[in-house]
Short mmCIF file of C-alpha atoms in Angstrom, two decimals:
data_model
loop_
_atom_site.label_atom_id
_atom_site.label_comp_id
_atom_site.label_asym_id
_atom_site.label_seq_id
_atom_site.Cartn_x
_atom_site.Cartn_y
_atom_site.Cartn_z
CA MET A 1470 20.11 -12.48 10.54
CA THR A 1471 16.51 -12.71 10.11
CA ALA A 1472 15.34 -10.47 7.18
CA MET A 1473 12.99 -8.45 10.06
CA MET A 1474 15.77 -7.63 12.16
CA ALA A 1475 17.45 -6.26 9.08
CA MET A 1476 14.23 -4.03 8.35
CA ASP A 1477 14.40 -2.94 11.96
CA GLY A 1478 18.16 -1.87 11.77
CA VAL A 1479 17.62 0.08 8.90
CA ALA A 1480 14.02 1.69 9.72
CA ALA A 1481 15.20 2.86 13.52
CA SER A 1482 18.50 4.66 11.89
CA ALA A 1483 16.28 6.63 9.48
CA TYR A 1484 14.51 8.56 11.95
CA PRO A 1485 14.83 11.53 14.68
CA PRO A 1486 15.25 10.94 18.17
CA SER A 1487 12.23 12.51 18.84
CA ALA A 1488 10.29 10.26 16.84
CA GLU A 1489 12.27 7.46 18.88
CA ALA A 1490 10.97 8.90 22.16
CA PHE A 1491 7.82 7.91 20.83
CA ARG A 1492 8.07 4.62 19.67
CA ILE A 1493 9.07 3.47 23.17
CA THR A 1494 5.91 5.47 24.30
CA VAL A 1495 3.74 3.22 21.45
CA ARG A 1496 5.97 0.11 22.76
CA THR A 1497 4.56 0.84 26.09
CA PHE A 1498 1.39 1.01 25.79
CA LEU A 1499 1.43 -2.02 23.67
CA ASP A 1500 2.87 -4.41 27.09
CA LYS A 1501 0.56 -2.67 28.82
CA HIS A 1502 -2.79 -3.02 26.70
CA LEU A 1503 -1.43 -6.55 25.05
CA PRO A 1504 -1.87 -10.48 27.10
CA SER A 1505 1.43 -11.52 28.06
CA ASP A 1506 1.54 -14.49 25.93
CA TRP A 1507 0.93 -12.62 22.85
CA ARG A 1508 2.54 -13.73 19.84
CA GLY A 1509 0.51 -11.92 16.89
CA LEU A 1510 -3.17 -11.87 15.35
CA GLY A 1511 -2.49 -14.88 12.78
CA ALA A 1512 -2.28 -16.74 16.07
CA LEU A 1513 -5.39 -16.61 16.58
CA SER A 1514 -8.81 -19.10 15.56
CA THR A 1515 -10.76 -16.99 13.05
CA ALA A 1516 -13.65 -15.94 15.65
CA ASP A 1517 -11.09 -15.06 18.43
CA GLN A 1518 -9.66 -12.63 15.80
CA GLN A 1519 -13.00 -11.36 15.64
CA GLY A 1520 -13.70 -11.19 19.30
CA PHE A 1521 -9.97 -9.40 19.75
CA ILE A 1522 -10.76 -6.98 16.27
CA GLU A 1523 -13.44 -5.47 18.26
CA GLN A 1524 -12.55 -5.46 22.05
CA TRP A 1525 -8.48 -3.77 20.86
CA ARG A 1526 -10.54 -1.34 18.66
CA SER A 1527 -12.16 -0.16 21.58
CA VAL A 1528 -8.98 0.34 23.85
CA LEU A 1529 -7.56 2.44 20.96
CA HIS A 1530 -10.70 4.27 20.63
CA ALA A 1531 -10.39 4.81 24.45
CA ASN A 1532 -6.87 6.07 24.84
CA SER A 1533 -7.21 8.67 21.13
CA LEU A 1534 -5.42 6.00 19.05
CA LEU A 1535 -7.58 4.84 16.24
CA ALA A 1536 -7.09 8.24 14.24
CA VAL A 1537 -3.65 9.40 14.87
CA ASN A 1538 -3.10 12.22 12.83
CA TRP A 1539 -6.76 13.66 13.53
CA PRO A 1540 -6.82 17.28 15.35
CA SER A 1541 -8.43 16.93 18.85
CA ALA A 1542 -11.40 19.03 17.26
CA TYR A 1543 -12.59 15.63 15.79
CA GLY A 1544 -11.31 12.99 18.02
CA GLY A 1545 -7.60 12.93 17.32
CA PRO A 1546 -4.58 13.40 19.36
CA GLY A 1547 -3.04 15.32 16.60
CA LEU A 1548 0.11 13.53 15.81
CA THR A 1549 2.83 14.49 13.41
CA PRO A 1550 2.90 12.09 10.04
CA LEU A 1551 6.25 10.91 11.34
CA GLU A 1552 4.62 9.61 14.76
CA GLN A 1553 1.77 7.88 12.85
CA LEU A 1554 4.10 5.74 11.02
CA VAL A 1555 5.89 4.97 13.91
CA LEU A 1556 2.97 3.73 15.60
CA ALA A 1557 1.99 1.99 12.37
CA GLU A 1558 5.49 -0.12 12.13
CA GLU A 1559 5.31 -0.68 16.16
CA PHE A 1560 1.22 -2.23 15.60
CA THR A 1561 2.90 -4.13 12.66
CA LYS A 1562 5.61 -5.72 14.04
CA ARG A 1563 3.74 -6.79 17.08
CA GLY A 1564 1.13 -8.20 14.83
CA VAL A 1565 -1.96 -6.11 16.17
CA PRO A 1566 -4.52 -4.02 13.82
CA GLN A 1567 -4.55 -0.28 13.88
CA GLY A 1568 -8.71 -0.40 13.82
CA GLY A 1569 -11.50 -2.46 12.81
CA LEU A 1570 -11.99 -4.06 9.57
CA ASN A 1571 -13.75 -1.19 8.07
CA ASP A 1572 -11.55 1.32 9.43
CA ASN A 1573 -9.00 1.48 6.51
CA PHE A 1574 -11.84 2.96 5.02
CA GLY A 1575 -13.43 4.95 7.38
CA ILE A 1576 -10.84 6.03 9.10
CA GLN A 1577 -7.54 6.37 6.87
CA MET A 1578 -9.47 6.62 3.27
CA LEU A 1579 -12.61 8.77 3.76
CA GLY A 1580 -11.59 10.74 7.60
CA SER A 1581 -8.03 12.19 5.54
CA THR A 1582 -9.61 13.18 2.48
CA LEU A 1583 -12.99 14.86 4.66
CA LEU A 1584 -9.91 16.66 6.99
CA ARG A 1585 -8.80 17.35 3.12
CA PHE A 1586 -11.57 18.28 0.74
CA GLY A 1587 -14.50 18.36 3.45
CA THR A 1588 -16.42 21.36 4.45
CA GLU A 1589 -16.68 22.00 8.39
CA ALA A 1590 -20.15 20.57 8.34
CA GLN A 1591 -19.07 17.35 7.04
CA LYS A 1592 -16.01 16.71 9.18
CA SER A 1593 -18.19 18.16 12.74
CA TYR A 1594 -20.97 15.54 11.46
CA TYR A 1595 -18.89 12.95 10.01
CA LEU A 1596 -15.62 12.26 11.68
CA PRO A 1597 -16.67 11.64 15.36
CA ARG A 1598 -19.36 9.38 13.81
CA ILE A 1599 -17.00 7.20 12.10
CA LEU A 1600 -14.90 6.90 15.63
CA SER A 1601 -17.62 5.79 17.44
CA LYS A 1602 -18.95 3.45 14.96
CA LYS A 1603 -22.07 5.07 14.43
CA ASP A 1604 -21.13 5.02 10.39
CA VAL A 1605 -19.20 2.22 9.04
CA TRP A 1606 -17.95 2.77 5.54
CA CYS A 1607 -16.96 0.79 2.83
CA GLN A 1608 -15.55 1.54 -0.74
CA GLY A 1609 -17.72 1.88 -3.80
CA PHE A 1610 -15.30 2.86 -6.53
CA SER A 1611 -14.83 -0.51 -8.52
CA GLU A 1612 -17.23 -1.19 -11.59
CA PRO A 1613 -18.07 -4.52 -13.73
CA ASP A 1614 -16.49 -2.79 -16.54
CA ALA A 1615 -14.24 0.16 -14.44
CA GLY A 1616 -11.75 -1.65 -11.87
CA SER A 1617 -8.36 -0.60 -12.52
CA ASP A 1618 -9.07 2.20 -14.77
CA LEU A 1619 -11.42 4.10 -12.69
CA ALA A 1620 -11.69 7.33 -15.39
CA GLY A 1621 -14.31 4.94 -16.84
CA VAL A 1622 -16.92 4.63 -14.05
CA ARG A 1623 -20.51 4.64 -15.56
CA THR A 1624 -22.58 4.82 -11.59
CA HIS A 1625 -23.98 7.86 -12.58
CA ALA A 1626 -26.24 10.34 -10.45
CA HIS A 1627 -28.21 13.19 -10.95
CA LEU A 1628 -29.70 16.13 -8.77
CA ASP A 1629 -33.57 15.88 -8.10
CA GLY A 1630 -34.23 18.77 -5.81
CA GLY A 1631 -32.51 18.59 -2.73
CA GLN A 1632 -30.82 15.07 -3.34
CA TRP A 1633 -28.96 12.82 -5.54
CA ILE A 1634 -30.51 9.90 -7.66
CA ILE A 1635 -27.93 7.23 -7.57
CA ASN A 1636 -28.51 4.65 -10.14
CA GLY A 1637 -25.78 1.89 -11.32
CA GLN A 1638 -23.49 -1.16 -9.91
CA LYS A 1639 -19.88 -1.35 -8.02
CA THR A 1640 -18.14 -4.23 -7.29
CA TRP A 1641 -14.97 -5.83 -5.49
CA THR A 1642 -16.32 -3.84 -2.26
CA SER A 1643 -14.73 -5.05 0.86
CA TYR A 1644 -16.32 -5.81 3.73
CA GLY A 1645 -19.46 -3.52 2.33
CA HIS A 1646 -22.02 -6.49 4.10
CA LEU A 1647 -20.42 -4.43 7.14
CA ALA A 1648 -20.81 -1.34 6.48
CA ASN A 1649 -24.02 1.02 6.62
CA HIS A 1650 -22.42 3.38 4.25
CA ILE A 1651 -20.48 3.75 1.35
CA PHE A 1652 -18.42 6.61 -0.72
CA VAL A 1653 -19.41 6.74 -3.95
CA LEU A 1654 -17.55 7.93 -7.35
CA CYS A 1655 -20.45 8.58 -9.66
CA ARG A 1656 -20.49 10.21 -12.96
CA THR A 1657 -22.24 13.31 -12.72
CA ASN A 1658 -21.96 14.94 -16.00
CA ARG A 1659 -22.01 11.90 -19.21
CA ASP A 1660 -21.06 14.65 -21.91
CA ALA A 1661 -17.59 15.35 -20.10
CA VAL A 1662 -14.42 13.69 -20.92
CA ARG A 1663 -14.06 10.88 -18.52
CA HIS A 1664 -12.58 11.69 -15.09
CA ARG A 1665 -13.77 15.60 -15.58
CA GLY A 1666 -17.44 14.36 -14.79
CA LEU A 1667 -17.24 12.65 -11.74
CA SER A 1668 -18.08 13.51 -7.84
CA PHE A 1669 -17.56 12.09 -5.08
CA LEU A 1670 -21.03 11.31 -2.88
CA LEU A 1671 -21.61 9.99 0.46
CA CYS A 1672 -24.47 7.63 0.62
CA PRO A 1673 -26.39 5.66 3.09
CA LEU A 1674 -26.14 2.02 2.64
CA ASP A 1675 -29.18 0.65 4.45
CA GLN A 1676 -31.98 2.42 2.19
CA PRO A 1677 -34.46 1.14 -0.17
CA GLY A 1678 -32.77 1.07 -3.73
CA ILE A 1679 -29.59 -0.21 -2.80
CA THR A 1680 -28.81 -4.42 -2.54
CA VAL A 1681 -25.74 -5.76 -1.20
CA ARG A 1682 -24.46 -9.12 -2.68
CA PRO A 1683 -21.69 -11.16 -1.64
CA LEU A 1684 -19.35 -12.79 -3.82
CA ARG A 1685 -18.10 -15.48 -2.96
CA THR A 1686 -14.15 -16.40 -3.81
CA MET A 1687 -12.02 -19.29 -4.48
CA THR A 1688 -10.62 -19.12 -0.69
CA GLY A 1689 -14.69 -19.76 0.46
CA GLU A 1690 -14.97 -16.63 1.76
CA ALA A 1691 -17.60 -13.58 0.82
CA GLU A 1692 -15.80 -10.05 2.07
CA PHE A 1693 -15.98 -9.08 -1.48
CA ASN A 1694 -20.00 -7.69 -2.52
CA GLU A 1695 -21.36 -6.18 -4.83
CA VAL A 1696 -23.63 -3.45 -4.81
CA PHE A 1697 -26.89 -2.24 -6.63
CA PHE A 1698 -27.70 1.47 -6.55
CA GLU A 1699 -31.58 1.48 -8.25
CA ASP A 1700 -32.60 5.15 -7.60
CA ALA A 1701 -30.95 5.68 -4.26
CA ARG A 1702 -30.71 8.44 -2.80
CA CYS A 1703 -28.42 11.18 -0.54
CA ASP A 1704 -28.45 14.66 0.17
CA ALA A 1705 -27.35 17.57 -1.82
CA ASP A 1706 -24.86 18.34 0.43
CA ASN A 1707 -23.19 15.12 0.72
CA ILE A 1708 -20.66 15.66 -2.02
CA VAL A 1709 -17.05 16.06 -1.23
CA GLY A 1710 -15.16 18.94 -2.89
CA GLU A 1711 -17.31 20.03 -6.53
CA VAL A 1712 -20.00 18.56 -9.02
CA ASP A 1713 -17.56 17.15 -11.73
CA GLY A 1714 -14.63 17.63 -9.38
CA GLY A 1715 -14.35 14.33 -8.07
CA TRP A 1716 -11.09 12.62 -9.63
CA PRO A 1717 -9.03 14.75 -7.65
CA VAL A 1718 -10.95 14.10 -4.45
CA ALA A 1719 -10.69 9.91 -5.50
CA MET A 1720 -6.88 10.37 -5.92
CA ALA A 1721 -5.76 12.02 -3.40
CA LEU A 1722 -8.09 9.39 -1.13
CA LEU A 1723 -5.50 6.53 -2.52
CA GLY A 1724 -2.47 8.45 -1.89
CA PHE A 1725 -3.93 8.39 2.15
CA GLU A 1726 -3.94 4.75 1.59
CA ARG A 1727 -0.52 4.08 0.36
CA GLY A 1728 1.67 6.16 2.63
CA GLU A 1729 1.76 3.72 5.95
CA ALA A 1730 1.94 0.95 3.37
CA ALA A 1731 5.30 1.72 1.64
CA ALA A 1732 6.49 1.08 5.45
CA THR A 1733 4.42 -1.95 6.59
CA LEU A 1734 3.98 -3.91 3.58
CA PRO A 1735 7.79 -4.59 2.86
CA MET A 1736 8.05 -5.40 6.66
CA LYS A 1737 5.40 -8.10 6.60
CA PHE A 1738 6.43 -9.36 3.72
CA ALA A 1739 10.01 -9.55 5.82
CA LYS A 1740 7.61 -12.09 8.00
CA ASP A 1741 6.71 -14.11 5.37
CA LEU A 1742 10.49 -14.59 4.53
CA ASP A 1743 11.50 -15.74 7.65
CA ARG A 1744 8.60 -18.23 7.37
CA LEU A 1745 9.48 -19.52 3.83
CA ILE A 1746 12.74 -19.90 5.14
CA GLU A 1747 11.63 -21.95 7.55
CA LEU A 1748 9.31 -24.06 5.77
CA ALA A 1749 12.13 -24.96 3.23
CA HIS A 1750 14.65 -25.96 6.04
CA ARG A 1751 11.54 -28.03 7.54
CA TYR A 1752 11.16 -29.95 3.51
CA GLY A 1753 15.22 -30.00 3.46
CA ARG A 1754 14.82 -27.74 0.72
CA ASN A 1755 17.26 -25.64 2.19
CA SER A 1756 20.29 -27.60 0.08
CA ASP A 1757 18.52 -27.39 -3.17
CA PRO A 1758 20.43 -25.18 -5.79
CA SER A 1759 16.79 -23.51 -7.49
CA ILE A 1760 14.94 -23.46 -3.90
CA ARG A 1761 18.14 -21.73 -2.51
CA GLN A 1762 18.35 -19.07 -5.73
CA ARG A 1763 15.06 -18.54 -5.70
CA LEU A 1764 14.92 -17.94 -1.62
CA ALA A 1765 17.41 -15.41 -2.67
CA ILE A 1766 15.83 -13.51 -5.03
CA CYS A 1767 12.85 -13.10 -2.23
CA ALA A 1768 15.15 -11.71 0.07
CA GLU A 1769 16.27 -9.11 -2.44
CA GLY A 1770 12.76 -8.30 -3.00
CA VAL A 1771 12.26 -7.41 0.44
CA GLU A 1772 15.09 -5.23 0.34
CA GLN A 1773 14.31 -3.60 -2.84
CA MET A 1774 10.42 -2.45 -0.79
CA ARG A 1775 11.60 -2.04 1.70
CA SER A 1776 14.36 0.56 -0.34
CA MET A 1777 11.33 1.97 -2.45
CA GLY A 1778 9.39 2.44 0.94
CA MET A 1779 11.83 4.73 2.77
CA SER A 1780 11.72 6.73 -0.15
CA ALA A 1781 8.24 7.09 -0.72
CA VAL A 1782 7.24 7.55 3.34
CA SER A 1783 9.86 10.27 3.23
CA ARG A 1784 7.87 11.93 0.80
CA TRP A 1785 4.80 11.23 2.42
CA VAL A 1786 5.98 12.74 6.07
CA ARG A 1787 6.76 15.99 4.44
CA GLY A 1788 3.31 15.99 3.02
CA GLU A 1789 4.03 15.58 -0.80
CA GLU A 1790 2.29 13.52 -2.78
CA ILE A 1791 3.28 10.24 -3.66
CA GLY A 1792 1.84 10.09 -7.17
CA ALA A 1793 3.18 7.68 -9.65
CA GLU A 1794 5.45 6.28 -7.72
CA SER A 1795 2.72 4.58 -5.99
CA SER A 1796 2.43 2.59 -9.19
CA ILE A 1797 5.80 1.22 -8.87
CA HIS A 1798 5.54 -0.14 -5.54
CA LYS A 1799 2.43 -1.45 -6.19
CA LEU A 1800 3.73 -3.61 -9.33
CA PHE A 1801 6.70 -4.74 -7.51
CA TRP A 1802 4.58 -6.18 -4.32
CA SER A 1803 2.12 -8.09 -5.99
CA GLU A 1804 4.66 -9.35 -8.39
CA TRP A 1805 6.76 -10.36 -5.22
CA LEU A 1806 3.90 -12.03 -3.27
CA GLN A 1807 2.62 -14.67 -6.16
CA GLN A 1808 6.47 -15.64 -6.72
CA ALA A 1809 6.76 -16.05 -3.33
CA THR A 1810 3.50 -18.19 -2.48
CA GLU A 1811 3.99 -20.46 -5.53
CA LEU A 1812 8.02 -20.97 -4.30
CA ALA A 1813 6.23 -21.77 -1.02
CA MET A 1814 3.98 -24.37 -3.08
CA ASP A 1815 6.73 -25.46 -4.77
CA ILE A 1816 8.59 -26.48 -1.62
CA MET A 1817 5.65 -28.16 0.06
CA GLY A 1818 5.31 -30.18 -3.03
CA ILE A 1819 2.30 -32.57 -2.56
CA ASP A 1820 1.75 -31.30 0.83
CA GLY A 1821 0.54 -28.17 -0.96
CA ILE A 1822 -2.35 -29.81 -2.42
CA ALA A 1823 -3.67 -31.33 0.60
CA PRO A 1824 -3.00 -28.75 2.96
CA GLN A 1825 -2.93 -29.26 6.63
CA GLY A 1826 -4.08 -26.56 9.48
CA ASP A 1827 -6.04 -23.38 9.29
CA GLY A 1828 -5.68 -20.96 6.53
CA LEU A 1829 -5.21 -17.21 6.90
CA GLN A 1830 -9.01 -16.26 7.78
CA GLY A 1831 -9.38 -13.32 5.67
CA MET A 1832 -7.86 -11.10 8.81
CA SER A 1833 -4.27 -10.85 6.91
CA PHE A 1834 -4.33 -10.35 3.46
CA PRO A 1835 -2.31 -9.17 1.58
CA ALA A 1836 0.62 -9.98 4.36
CA ALA A 1837 0.66 -12.91 6.63
CA GLU A 1838 0.35 -10.99 10.90
CA ALA A 1839 2.73 -12.12 12.93
CA GLY A 1840 2.12 -15.22 14.56
CA THR A 1841 0.65 -16.59 11.42
CA PRO A 1842 1.07 -20.31 11.75
CA ASN A 1843 3.78 -21.46 9.54
CA THR A 1844 1.20 -24.35 8.11
CA THR A 1845 0.58 -25.81 4.58
CA GLY A 1846 -2.54 -24.89 5.26
CA ALA A 1847 -1.60 -21.33 5.64
CA TRP A 1848 0.62 -20.98 2.61
CA ALA A 1849 -2.02 -22.88 0.64
CA ASP A 1850 -4.72 -20.24 1.28
CA TYR A 1851 -2.08 -17.49 0.97
CA PHE A 1852 -1.40 -18.82 -2.77
CA LEU A 1853 -4.80 -18.91 -3.00
CA ARG A 1854 -5.32 -14.97 -2.45
CA ALA A 1855 -2.00 -14.23 -3.89
CA ARG A 1856 -3.61 -15.02 -7.73
CA ALA A 1857 -5.66 -11.45 -7.25
CA ALA A 1858 -2.81 -9.63 -5.94
CA THR A 1859 -1.97 -8.01 -9.36
CA ILE A 1860 -5.69 -7.59 -10.54
CA TYR A 1861 -7.15 -5.42 -7.44
CA ALA A 1862 -6.24 -2.02 -6.20
CA GLY A 1863 -5.20 -1.21 -10.09
CA SER A 1864 -4.06 -4.59 -12.03
CA SER A 1865 -0.36 -4.48 -13.27
CA GLU A 1866 -1.14 -3.61 -16.66
CA ILE A 1867 -2.44 -0.32 -15.64
CA GLN A 1868 0.27 0.02 -13.54
CA ARG A 1869 2.77 0.03 -16.53
CA ASN A 1870 0.84 2.13 -18.39
CA ILE A 1871 0.71 4.75 -15.42
CA ILE A 1872 4.94 4.20 -15.07
CA GLY A 1873 5.51 4.63 -18.64
CA GLU A 1874 3.02 7.29 -19.26
CA ARG A 1875 3.41 9.28 -16.15
CA ILE A 1876 6.99 8.75 -14.97
CA LEU A 1877 9.02 7.74 -17.79
CA GLY A 1878 7.28 9.63 -20.11
CA LEU A 1879 6.31 7.66 -23.13
CA PRO A 1880 3.13 8.41 -25.45
CA ARG A 1881 -0.02 7.66 -23.95
CA GLU A 1882 -1.88 4.16 -25.10
CA ALA A 1883 -4.22 4.54 -27.44
CA ARG A 1884 -7.79 4.19 -26.15
#
């Protein structure tokens, strides 16, 4: 039994009949709209991936499947969180995205945040524009001196008449070069203690006073950017939540990102495990006791992530905050990913130093999509990308602090 089959069997038994009926609907939709020879996004070249994603997004938009949990008043079908999860699972199995490259920021993160914290005017204006791609969003949280520790944000804003004036710098802004808007966590009260003086602003990116500069990684790509604000402006009413009350808004936004991921990432890592096992057979390392032990540890890790994911998802579906529990999940999968890709490099030996074949092409990280070629090039690229997994989205050190303080009740670290 493959890891993916095991995942399917456990997941299916956890859902009520209504959810399984919707699962059939989703599978029928995929059968209708995907090519008959579809093997997954990872099987396409870089150019073909980009073209497919754009075309696929249009299909999802036309069928009201871009923002499935949004009310119909804002362009969504108003599905339940459980149905949203089922759709995410089925799309993951077939290796198709749930939207465009920036839709994770515009739909899943900002859109969900506006539905909870936004004014009616903000929801009526921004949500339809997100779906139509008139507004393409990126995330302005991390800074050179405030990455995992967001409470240390220094980018500041002050009101000048009817506008916010923003100065500072953001970094590691994913797909910022493709966006025309950015949601920015700013310090609006320098006298307040850390997180109590932050505000959440919606800012046009294409304006004088904002410079977007690419950051090239060791894979040769530049999907990350740094963004400089020099007297950049946004309207005074482009604030989500209260003035100096942006911290709970930002934390809720991060929670929206983690709900689906708790279920879909273990599914993707199960695919990685299957590819890893096949790689060991190809290189004749499947009988090596050390390699077998490390494969077993990876397999055990997939099952642990599945169990943690189902626990988190059950709370998310009930509308409960996942909270500090997500730090356990993030810490675990990021370190598992490094262990798995290190194992792949050891299996390949010298072939990993001089890899052949395409890499992951930036479309499928942090986990390989269905159809990803099981080549030395793909694994070598994956290994390089995995080096950052324990840093971005909250470093392992910060995650351990959160677990210790908020789950185990240990004393707070001295700051």
